[in-house]
Amino acid sequence: REGAGEGEGEGEGGGVAKNHACCVYDLIVSAPPYFKSDVQSDRFVAAMDTQRRIARHTHTLYMADLIIASERLLKPVTGRMKVIVSLPYPADELDALLESNDNRAELLERVVVSDNPGSRPLRVMYTWRVRSASGGQVEGEGGEVEGEGAE
């Protein structure tokens, strides 16, 4: 990491910090919220402790926000973003975003995780980097690796 600084969150304390102009990171590891719910209509979720709700539910952080933040916070080309998310949501959303050409994220690895060999996959771990603004790639890297789960 280069530099240091405090960021400002969004919404009710969640979101991705916005004020990181001084900081560029080699590696960011994230286990973002992945329960899809509507705080306005789900009384159980609305009644949860605010910090617990922010940590578990996607109403304060969307996968597109995570990619946009990685474009801003990672060193171009050499920085890495590692994320673990639940299947099918938000993994399906993240897959679509990483496959699109609407951002500079380049998927380097996608590993499907299950809790036991032969059991249903539960999570997906991703590694991506941010292509340079010119779109250049580093020789010998890139592409997707599918792996069978970890124990």
PDB file of C-alpha atoms in Angstrom:
ATOM      1  CA  ARG A   1       0.000   0.000   0.000  1.00  0.00           C
ATOM      2  CA  GLU A   2       1.165   3.526  -0.735  1.00  0.00           C
ATOM      3  CA  GLY A   3      -0.095   6.401   1.375  1.00  0.00           C
ATOM      4  CA  ALA A   4      -2.772   6.431   4.015  1.00  0.00           C
ATOM      5  CA  GLY A   5      -6.057   8.174   4.563  1.00  0.00           C
ATOM      6  CA  GLU A   6      -9.602   8.010   5.799  1.00  0.00           C
ATOM      7  CA  GLY A   7     -12.519   7.428   3.461  1.00  0.00           C
ATOM      8  CA  GLU A   8     -16.117   8.450   3.646  1.00  0.00           C
ATOM      9  CA  GLY A   9     -18.767   5.751   3.317  1.00  0.00           C
ATOM     10  CA  GLU A  10     -22.212   5.965   1.774  1.00  0.00           C
ATOM     11  CA  GLY A  11     -25.742   5.351   2.962  1.00  0.00           C
ATOM     12  CA  GLU A  12     -26.113   3.999   6.463  1.00  0.00           C
ATOM     13  CA  GLY A  13     -22.421   3.446   6.986  1.00  0.00           C
ATOM     14  CA  GLY A  14     -21.828   0.973   4.173  1.00  0.00           C
ATOM     15  CA  GLY A  15     -20.675   1.446   0.620  1.00  0.00           C
ATOM     16  CA  VAL A  16     -17.162   1.886  -0.645  1.00  0.00           C
ATOM     17  CA  ALA A  17     -15.027   4.692   0.699  1.00  0.00           C
ATOM     18  CA  LYS A  18     -14.779   7.583  -1.755  1.00  0.00           C
ATOM     19  CA  ASN A  19     -11.873   9.678  -0.512  1.00  0.00           C
ATOM     20  CA  HIS A  20      -8.782   7.603  -1.315  1.00  0.00           C
ATOM     21  CA  ALA A  21      -6.960   9.840  -3.788  1.00  0.00           C
ATOM     22  CA  CYS A  22      -3.747   9.370  -1.813  1.00  0.00           C
ATOM     23  CA  CYS A  23      -3.884   5.582  -1.677  1.00  0.00           C
ATOM     24  CA  VAL A  24      -3.132   2.941  -4.272  1.00  0.00           C
ATOM     25  CA  TYR A  25      -3.046  -0.694  -3.152  1.00  0.00           C
ATOM     26  CA  ASP A  26      -1.179  -3.803  -4.280  1.00  0.00           C
ATOM     27  CA  LEU A  27      -3.856  -6.104  -2.857  1.00  0.00           C
ATOM     28  CA  ILE A  28      -7.429  -5.737  -1.620  1.00  0.00           C
ATOM     29  CA  VAL A  29      -9.254  -8.714  -0.082  1.00  0.00           C
ATOM     30  CA  SER A  30     -13.008  -8.533   0.408  1.00  0.00           C
ATOM     31  CA  ALA A  31     -15.889 -10.678   1.605  1.00  0.00           C
ATOM     32  CA  PRO A  32     -18.657  -8.246   0.641  1.00  0.00           C
ATOM     33  CA  PRO A  33     -22.283  -8.476   1.804  1.00  0.00           C
ATOM     34  CA  TYR A  34     -24.223 -11.062  -0.182  1.00  0.00           C
ATOM     35  CA  PHE A  35     -27.733 -11.449   1.220  1.00  0.00           C
ATOM     36  CA  LYS A  36     -30.145  -9.842  -1.210  1.00  0.00           C
ATOM     37  CA  SER A  37     -32.959  -8.169   0.697  1.00  0.00           C
ATOM     38  CA  ASP A  38     -35.092  -5.074   0.789  1.00  0.00           C
ATOM     39  CA  VAL A  39     -34.780  -3.227   4.080  1.00  0.00           C
ATOM     40  CA  GLN A  40     -37.948  -1.271   3.353  1.00  0.00           C
ATOM     41  CA  SER A  41     -40.183  -4.344   2.981  1.00  0.00           C
ATOM     42  CA  ASP A  42     -38.445  -7.007   5.086  1.00  0.00           C
ATOM     43  CA  ARG A  43     -39.282  -6.346   8.743  1.00  0.00           C
ATOM     44  CA  PHE A  44     -36.778  -8.937   9.991  1.00  0.00           C
ATOM     45  CA  VAL A  45     -33.907  -7.280   8.122  1.00  0.00           C
ATOM     46  CA  ALA A  46     -35.083  -3.783   9.100  1.00  0.00           C
ATOM     47  CA  ALA A  47     -35.094  -4.824  12.784  1.00  0.00           C
ATOM     48  CA  MET A  48     -31.481  -6.088  12.681  1.00  0.00           C
ATOM     49  CA  ASP A  49     -28.664  -4.186  14.306  1.00  0.00           C
ATOM     50  CA  THR A  50     -27.500  -1.619  11.732  1.00  0.00           C
ATOM     51  CA  GLN A  51     -23.877  -2.820  11.623  1.00  0.00           C
ATOM     52  CA  ARG A  52     -24.945  -6.457  11.200  1.00  0.00           C
ATOM     53  CA  ARG A  53     -27.362  -5.500   8.417  1.00  0.00           C
ATOM     54  CA  ILE A  54     -24.662  -3.513   6.597  1.00  0.00           C
ATOM     55  CA  ALA A  55     -22.183  -6.382   6.878  1.00  0.00           C
ATOM     56  CA  ARG A  56     -24.559  -9.029   5.529  1.00  0.00           C
ATOM     57  CA  HIS A  57     -27.011  -7.419   3.110  1.00  0.00           C
ATOM     58  CA  THR A  58     -26.316  -5.960  -0.328  1.00  0.00           C
ATOM     59  CA  HIS A  59     -28.471  -2.845   0.017  1.00  0.00           C
ATOM     60  CA  THR A  60     -25.349  -0.803   0.875  1.00  0.00           C
ATOM     61  CA  LEU A  61     -22.851  -2.320  -1.572  1.00  0.00           C
ATOM     62  CA  TYR A  62     -23.459  -3.618  -5.076  1.00  0.00           C
ATOM     63  CA  MET A  63     -20.980  -5.661  -7.118  1.00  0.00           C
ATOM     64  CA  ALA A  64     -20.687  -2.872  -9.704  1.00  0.00           C
ATOM     65  CA  ASP A  65     -19.613  -0.527  -6.875  1.00  0.00           C
ATOM     66  CA  LEU A  66     -16.933  -3.024  -5.864  1.00  0.00           C
ATOM     67  CA  ILE A  67     -15.488  -3.122  -9.379  1.00  0.00           C
ATOM     68  CA  ILE A  68     -15.587   0.663  -9.706  1.00  0.00           C
ATOM     69  CA  ALA A  69     -13.802   0.998  -6.346  1.00  0.00           C
ATOM     70  CA  SER A  70     -11.131  -1.508  -7.423  1.00  0.00           C
ATOM     71  CA  GLU A  71     -10.495   0.565 -10.561  1.00  0.00           C
ATOM     72  CA  ARG A  72      -9.860   3.554  -8.317  1.00  0.00           C
ATOM     73  CA  LEU A  73      -7.961   1.866  -5.465  1.00  0.00           C
ATOM     74  CA  LEU A  74      -5.712  -0.756  -7.113  1.00  0.00           C
ATOM     75  CA  LYS A  75      -2.385  -0.175  -8.793  1.00  0.00           C
ATOM     76  CA  PRO A  76      -3.065  -0.543 -12.520  1.00  0.00           C
ATOM     77  CA  VAL A  77      -2.001  -3.917 -13.963  1.00  0.00           C
ATOM     78  CA  THR A  78      -0.043  -5.127 -10.906  1.00  0.00           C
ATOM     79  CA  GLY A  79      -2.670  -4.619  -8.157  1.00  0.00           C
ATOM     80  CA  ARG A  80      -4.988  -7.516  -7.304  1.00  0.00           C
ATOM     81  CA  MET A  81      -8.551  -7.694  -5.978  1.00  0.00           C
ATOM     82  CA  LYS A  82      -9.577 -10.929  -4.238  1.00  0.00           C
ATOM     83  CA  VAL A  83     -13.244 -11.443  -3.421  1.00  0.00           C
ATOM     84  CA  ILE A  84     -15.318 -14.334  -2.089  1.00  0.00           C
ATOM     85  CA  VAL A  85     -19.081 -14.305  -2.672  1.00  0.00           C
ATOM     86  CA  SER A  86     -22.037 -16.622  -2.371  1.00  0.00           C
ATOM     87  CA  LEU A  87     -23.630 -18.698  -5.142  1.00  0.00           C
ATOM     88  CA  PRO A  88     -25.818 -18.016  -7.034  1.00  0.00           C
ATOM     89  CA  TYR A  89     -26.149 -14.400  -5.889  1.00  0.00           C
ATOM     90  CA  PRO A  90     -24.134 -12.246  -6.084  1.00  0.00           C
ATOM     91  CA  ALA A  91     -21.735 -14.517  -8.023  1.00  0.00           C
ATOM     92  CA  ASP A  92     -24.008 -14.401 -11.088  1.00  0.00           C
ATOM     93  CA  GLU A  93     -23.966 -10.589 -11.020  1.00  0.00           C
ATOM     94  CA  LEU A  94     -20.192 -10.463 -10.553  1.00  0.00           C
ATOM     95  CA  ASP A  95     -19.650 -12.974 -13.393  1.00  0.00           C
ATOM     96  CA  ALA A  96     -21.656 -10.785 -15.769  1.00  0.00           C
ATOM     97  CA  LEU A  97     -19.793  -7.631 -14.729  1.00  0.00           C
ATOM     98  CA  LEU A  98     -16.364  -9.242 -15.093  1.00  0.00           C
ATOM     99  CA  GLU A  99     -17.276 -10.612 -18.541  1.00  0.00           C
ATOM    100  CA  SER A 100     -18.521  -7.257 -19.823  1.00  0.00           C
ATOM    101  CA  ASN A 101     -16.386  -4.618 -21.480  1.00  0.00           C
ATOM    102  CA  ASP A 102     -18.037  -1.871 -19.415  1.00  0.00           C
ATOM    103  CA  ASN A 103     -15.160  -1.709 -16.924  1.00  0.00           C
ATOM    104  CA  ARG A 104     -11.393  -2.217 -16.732  1.00  0.00           C
ATOM    105  CA  ALA A 105     -11.507  -5.289 -14.461  1.00  0.00           C
ATOM    106  CA  GLU A 106      -9.735  -8.315 -15.935  1.00  0.00           C
ATOM    107  CA  LEU A 107     -10.597 -11.677 -14.394  1.00  0.00           C
ATOM    108  CA  LEU A 108      -7.469 -13.670 -13.559  1.00  0.00           C
ATOM    109  CA  GLU A 109      -8.945 -16.521 -11.513  1.00  0.00           C
ATOM    110  CA  ARG A 110     -12.365 -17.907 -10.589  1.00  0.00           C
ATOM    111  CA  VAL A 111     -12.460 -20.756  -8.064  1.00  0.00           C
ATOM    112  CA  VAL A 112     -15.695 -22.522  -7.122  1.00  0.00           C
ATOM    113  CA  VAL A 113     -15.744 -23.572  -3.457  1.00  0.00           C
ATOM    114  CA  SER A 114     -17.746 -26.315  -1.732  1.00  0.00           C
ATOM    115  CA  ASP A 115     -17.532 -27.458   1.874  1.00  0.00           C
ATOM    116  CA  ASN A 116     -16.951 -31.129   0.993  1.00  0.00           C
ATOM    117  CA  PRO A 117     -15.759 -32.936  -2.147  1.00  0.00           C
ATOM    118  CA  GLY A 118     -18.757 -33.749  -4.304  1.00  0.00           C
ATOM    119  CA  SER A 119     -21.109 -31.391  -2.467  1.00  0.00           C
ATOM    120  CA  ARG A 120     -22.958 -28.488  -4.004  1.00  0.00           C
ATOM    121  CA  PRO A 121     -20.773 -25.379  -4.533  1.00  0.00           C
ATOM    122  CA  LEU A 122     -21.472 -22.599  -2.017  1.00  0.00           C
ATOM    123  CA  ARG A 123     -19.077 -19.776  -2.857  1.00  0.00           C
ATOM    124  CA  VAL A 124     -16.896 -18.410  -5.630  1.00  0.00           C
ATOM    125  CA  MET A 125     -13.500 -16.780  -5.117  1.00  0.00           C
ATOM    126  CA  TYR A 126     -12.381 -14.261  -7.721  1.00  0.00           C
ATOM    127  CA  THR A 127      -9.094 -12.567  -8.459  1.00  0.00           C
ATOM    128  CA  TRP A 128      -8.967  -9.682 -10.871  1.00  0.00           C
ATOM    129  CA  ARG A 129      -6.754  -6.781 -11.761  1.00  0.00           C
ATOM    130  CA  VAL A 130      -7.418  -3.436 -13.355  1.00  0.00           C
ATOM    131  CA  ARG A 131      -6.183  -3.043 -16.911  1.00  0.00           C
ATOM    132  CA  SER A 132      -4.294   0.145 -17.625  1.00  0.00           C
ATOM    133  CA  ALA A 133      -6.348   2.966 -19.099  1.00  0.00           C
ATOM    134  CA  SER A 134      -4.877   2.069 -22.511  1.00  0.00           C
ATOM    135  CA  GLY A 135      -6.143  -1.503 -22.067  1.00  0.00           C
ATOM    136  CA  GLY A 136      -2.683  -3.090 -22.184  1.00  0.00           C
ATOM    137  CA  GLN A 137      -2.068  -6.541 -20.745  1.00  0.00           C
ATOM    138  CA  VAL A 138       0.941  -8.064 -19.071  1.00  0.00           C
ATOM    139  CA  GLU A 139       2.464 -10.951 -21.021  1.00  0.00           C
ATOM    140  CA  GLY A 140       1.680 -14.397 -19.628  1.00  0.00           C
ATOM    141  CA  GLU A 141      -1.299 -13.427 -17.461  1.00  0.00           C
ATOM    142  CA  GLY A 142      -5.053 -13.296 -17.793  1.00  0.00           C
ATOM    143  CA  GLY A 143      -7.769 -15.810 -18.426  1.00  0.00           C
ATOM    144  CA  GLU A 144      -9.953 -17.847 -16.140  1.00  0.00           C
ATOM    145  CA  VAL A 145      -9.091 -20.848 -14.051  1.00  0.00           C
ATOM    146  CA  GLU A 146     -11.919 -23.000 -12.760  1.00  0.00           C
ATOM    147  CA  GLY A 147     -11.133 -24.976  -9.666  1.00  0.00           C
ATOM    148  CA  GLU A 148     -13.072 -27.514  -7.689  1.00  0.00           C
ATOM    149  CA  GLY A 149     -13.846 -26.508  -4.151  1.00  0.00           C
ATOM    150  CA  ALA A 150     -11.658 -26.284  -1.126  1.00  0.00           C
ATOM    151  CA  GLU A 151     -12.291 -28.192   2.039  1.00  0.00           C
TER     152      GLU A 151
END
